[in-house]
């Protein structure tokens, strides 16, 4: 009502756990945005998607383009296959493009990048922000018999050793490699042995355990 278009967010957790090329399909092309925030290269929708979008535009009043977005001049040299304006093609569900108020945010664990490798053509369509390990769970305690150790101290020390093994941060222990919030901040000896040390032995230095275990 005030002429402002609310931002909308699509959040994708661990995007590389799926095959991005198959998941995005033709939508891959509309990830390219211009300075105005609109897709540079609109695409034609398949029949099922076209019908669903047209129905939504028809039945849901808030989806109509007349509610505040004027797009006819936003795509340079747009030529319709239906002898229509861009807004008409979009309203009819025939053409897809992303508007400037739609934000797609995704997370990715670089140590899991071998699940489904993401090619450079896909990567370049995103802005990337590196999120370092925070070492923030200062109240977590590792309990071994009567002895207690701070998780963050162990995390710092073991991550230094892991980095020395392969000169990479990919295998280091993140803040939630274990989640002690569920156990009142306590990490048991069993968890240390069967989850943490097993991972270090089996995944980090499996070729030469003496690199860490002595």
XYZ file of C-alpha atoms in Angstrom:
214
model
C 0.000 0.000 0.000
C 2.944 2.349 0.606
C 4.567 1.473 -2.723
C 7.390 -0.484 -1.079
C 8.083 -4.039 -2.216
C 9.039 -6.300 0.679
C 12.237 -8.323 0.257
C 11.736 -12.064 -0.103
C 14.347 -14.665 0.804
C 14.968 -18.201 -0.410
C 17.454 -19.885 1.944
C 19.166 -23.101 0.831
C 21.120 -25.045 3.457
C 24.200 -26.949 2.271
C 23.573 -26.340 -1.402
C 26.266 -28.795 -2.514
C 24.432 -31.766 -1.000
C 22.386 -31.867 -4.190
C 23.233 -31.721 -7.863
C 22.817 -28.001 -8.536
C 22.618 -28.406 -12.310
C 19.677 -30.792 -11.980
C 17.966 -28.917 -9.137
C 18.066 -25.487 -10.772
C 17.577 -26.699 -14.339
C 16.606 -23.853 -16.679
C 16.369 -21.474 -13.696
C 20.178 -21.536 -13.710
C 20.070 -19.000 -16.554
C 18.038 -16.395 -14.662
C 20.555 -16.258 -11.809
C 22.441 -13.663 -13.872
C 21.228 -10.278 -12.582
C 21.678 -6.815 -13.995
C 22.446 -3.641 -12.055
C 18.708 -3.176 -11.553
C 18.411 -6.562 -9.827
C 16.304 -8.195 -12.541
C 17.415 -11.288 -14.444
C 19.342 -10.328 -17.554
C 18.117 -13.316 -19.572
C 14.458 -14.255 -18.968
C 13.471 -17.813 -19.847
C 10.287 -19.461 -21.017
C 8.477 -21.638 -18.494
C 7.420 -25.190 -19.264
C 3.688 -25.827 -19.520
C 3.149 -27.090 -15.963
C 5.024 -24.203 -14.372
C 3.358 -21.700 -16.703
C -0.116 -22.886 -15.697
C 0.740 -22.777 -11.975
C 2.145 -19.254 -12.190
C -0.766 -17.957 -14.236
C -3.203 -19.410 -11.697
C -1.308 -17.791 -8.818
C -1.287 -14.394 -10.538
C -4.988 -14.740 -11.259
C -6.163 -15.872 -7.825
C -3.698 -14.190 -5.440
C -4.141 -10.441 -5.527
C -0.759 -9.656 -3.902
C 1.128 -11.381 -6.713
C -0.107 -9.061 -9.432
C 2.547 -6.864 -11.027
C 0.242 -3.863 -10.793
C 0.959 -3.868 -7.048
C 4.166 -1.895 -7.452
C 6.660 -3.441 -9.890
C 6.952 -1.990 -13.376
C 9.143 -4.344 -15.393
C 8.495 -3.547 -19.054
C 11.633 -1.421 -19.405
C 13.836 -3.420 -17.033
C 15.153 -6.035 -19.507
C 17.156 -4.548 -22.372
C 16.082 -5.543 -25.897
C 13.394 -7.920 -24.648
C 11.548 -9.569 -27.533
C 8.415 -11.569 -26.832
C 7.544 -14.740 -28.695
C 3.913 -13.877 -28.076
C 3.894 -10.295 -29.381
C 3.305 -9.048 -25.858
C 4.964 -6.836 -23.299
C 7.298 -8.440 -20.750
C 4.836 -7.764 -17.929
C 2.109 -9.562 -19.884
C 4.324 -12.559 -20.559
C 5.259 -12.777 -16.882
C 1.675 -12.293 -15.714
C 0.576 -15.112 -18.026
C 3.292 -17.392 -16.657
C 4.977 -17.686 -20.025
C 8.254 -16.038 -19.054
C 10.333 -16.288 -15.883
C 12.778 -13.793 -14.433
C 13.910 -12.945 -10.910
C 12.861 -9.563 -9.445
C 15.247 -7.356 -7.452
C 13.474 -8.019 -4.150
C 14.149 -11.782 -4.287
C 17.340 -12.810 -2.505
C 18.726 -16.342 -2.690
C 21.054 -17.206 0.191
C 22.823 -20.546 0.424
C 25.298 -22.206 2.756
C 28.047 -24.615 1.811
C 30.550 -26.600 3.836
C 33.763 -26.604 1.814
C 34.886 -29.886 3.389
C 31.850 -31.521 1.767
C 32.471 -30.131 -1.709
C 33.188 -33.617 -3.060
C 29.537 -34.590 -2.608
C 28.459 -32.785 -5.773
C 31.177 -30.585 -7.277
C 29.884 -27.155 -8.318
C 31.269 -25.905 -11.608
C 32.703 -22.434 -12.084
C 29.806 -21.273 -14.284
C 27.452 -21.807 -11.356
C 29.835 -20.377 -8.765
C 30.387 -17.099 -10.598
C 26.690 -16.261 -10.376
C 26.945 -15.877 -6.605
C 28.638 -13.487 -4.222
C 30.727 -15.477 -1.737
C 31.352 -14.745 1.938
C 33.817 -16.855 3.917
C 32.608 -17.695 7.445
C 35.531 -18.743 9.692
C 35.310 -21.044 12.691
C 34.045 -18.944 15.569
C 35.434 -20.854 18.593
C 32.403 -19.599 20.453
C 31.269 -22.465 22.665
C 33.386 -21.421 25.608
C 31.148 -23.102 28.176
C 31.453 -26.633 26.766
C 33.529 -29.035 28.844
C 35.139 -32.353 27.878
C 34.871 -34.711 30.850
C 37.238 -37.686 31.109
C 36.848 -39.330 34.498
C 37.674 -36.674 37.055
C 39.477 -34.489 34.537
C 37.847 -31.627 32.649
C 39.009 -29.686 29.622
C 37.552 -26.734 27.771
C 36.239 -27.753 24.329
C 37.467 -24.505 22.742
C 41.009 -25.083 24.029
C 40.984 -28.600 22.567
C 39.413 -27.312 19.355
C 42.137 -24.666 18.899
C 44.951 -27.108 19.597
C 43.684 -29.971 17.469
C 42.834 -27.645 14.573
C 46.422 -26.434 14.525
C 47.548 -30.048 14.212
C 44.957 -30.805 11.521
C 46.131 -27.803 9.516
C 49.713 -29.051 9.767
C 48.638 -32.341 8.200
C 47.130 -31.023 4.964
C 47.609 -27.222 5.057
C 43.845 -26.811 4.695
C 41.015 -25.663 6.918
C 38.565 -28.092 5.315
C 39.121 -30.889 7.832
C 39.230 -28.738 10.964
C 36.660 -29.180 13.743
C 33.878 -26.622 13.433
C 31.952 -25.144 16.340
C 29.218 -27.751 16.044
C 31.197 -30.816 15.008
C 29.666 -32.067 18.234
C 26.634 -30.407 19.783
C 26.925 -30.279 23.540
C 23.906 -27.991 23.886
C 21.885 -31.204 24.097
C 23.980 -32.511 26.993
C 24.169 -29.390 29.180
C 27.519 -28.370 27.726
C 29.233 -31.665 28.562
C 31.219 -33.750 26.082
C 31.752 -37.281 27.365
C 34.850 -39.448 26.965
C 32.808 -41.746 24.720
C 31.921 -38.853 22.404
C 35.541 -37.718 22.349
C 36.726 -41.216 21.455
C 34.018 -42.502 19.130
C 33.164 -39.320 17.259
C 36.022 -36.819 17.478
C 39.151 -38.956 17.700
C 37.704 -41.532 15.314
C 37.140 -38.779 12.735
C 40.686 -37.481 13.145
C 42.159 -40.979 12.904
C 40.005 -42.218 10.041
C 39.489 -39.074 7.916
C 42.205 -36.561 8.702
C 45.369 -38.623 9.021
C 44.357 -42.098 7.863
C 47.509 -42.458 5.749
C 49.860 -41.629 8.624
C 48.254 -41.571 12.108
C 51.596 -40.614 13.665
C 51.080 -37.122 12.278
C 48.742 -36.492 15.214
C 48.582 -39.678 17.312
C 51.851 -40.457 19.025
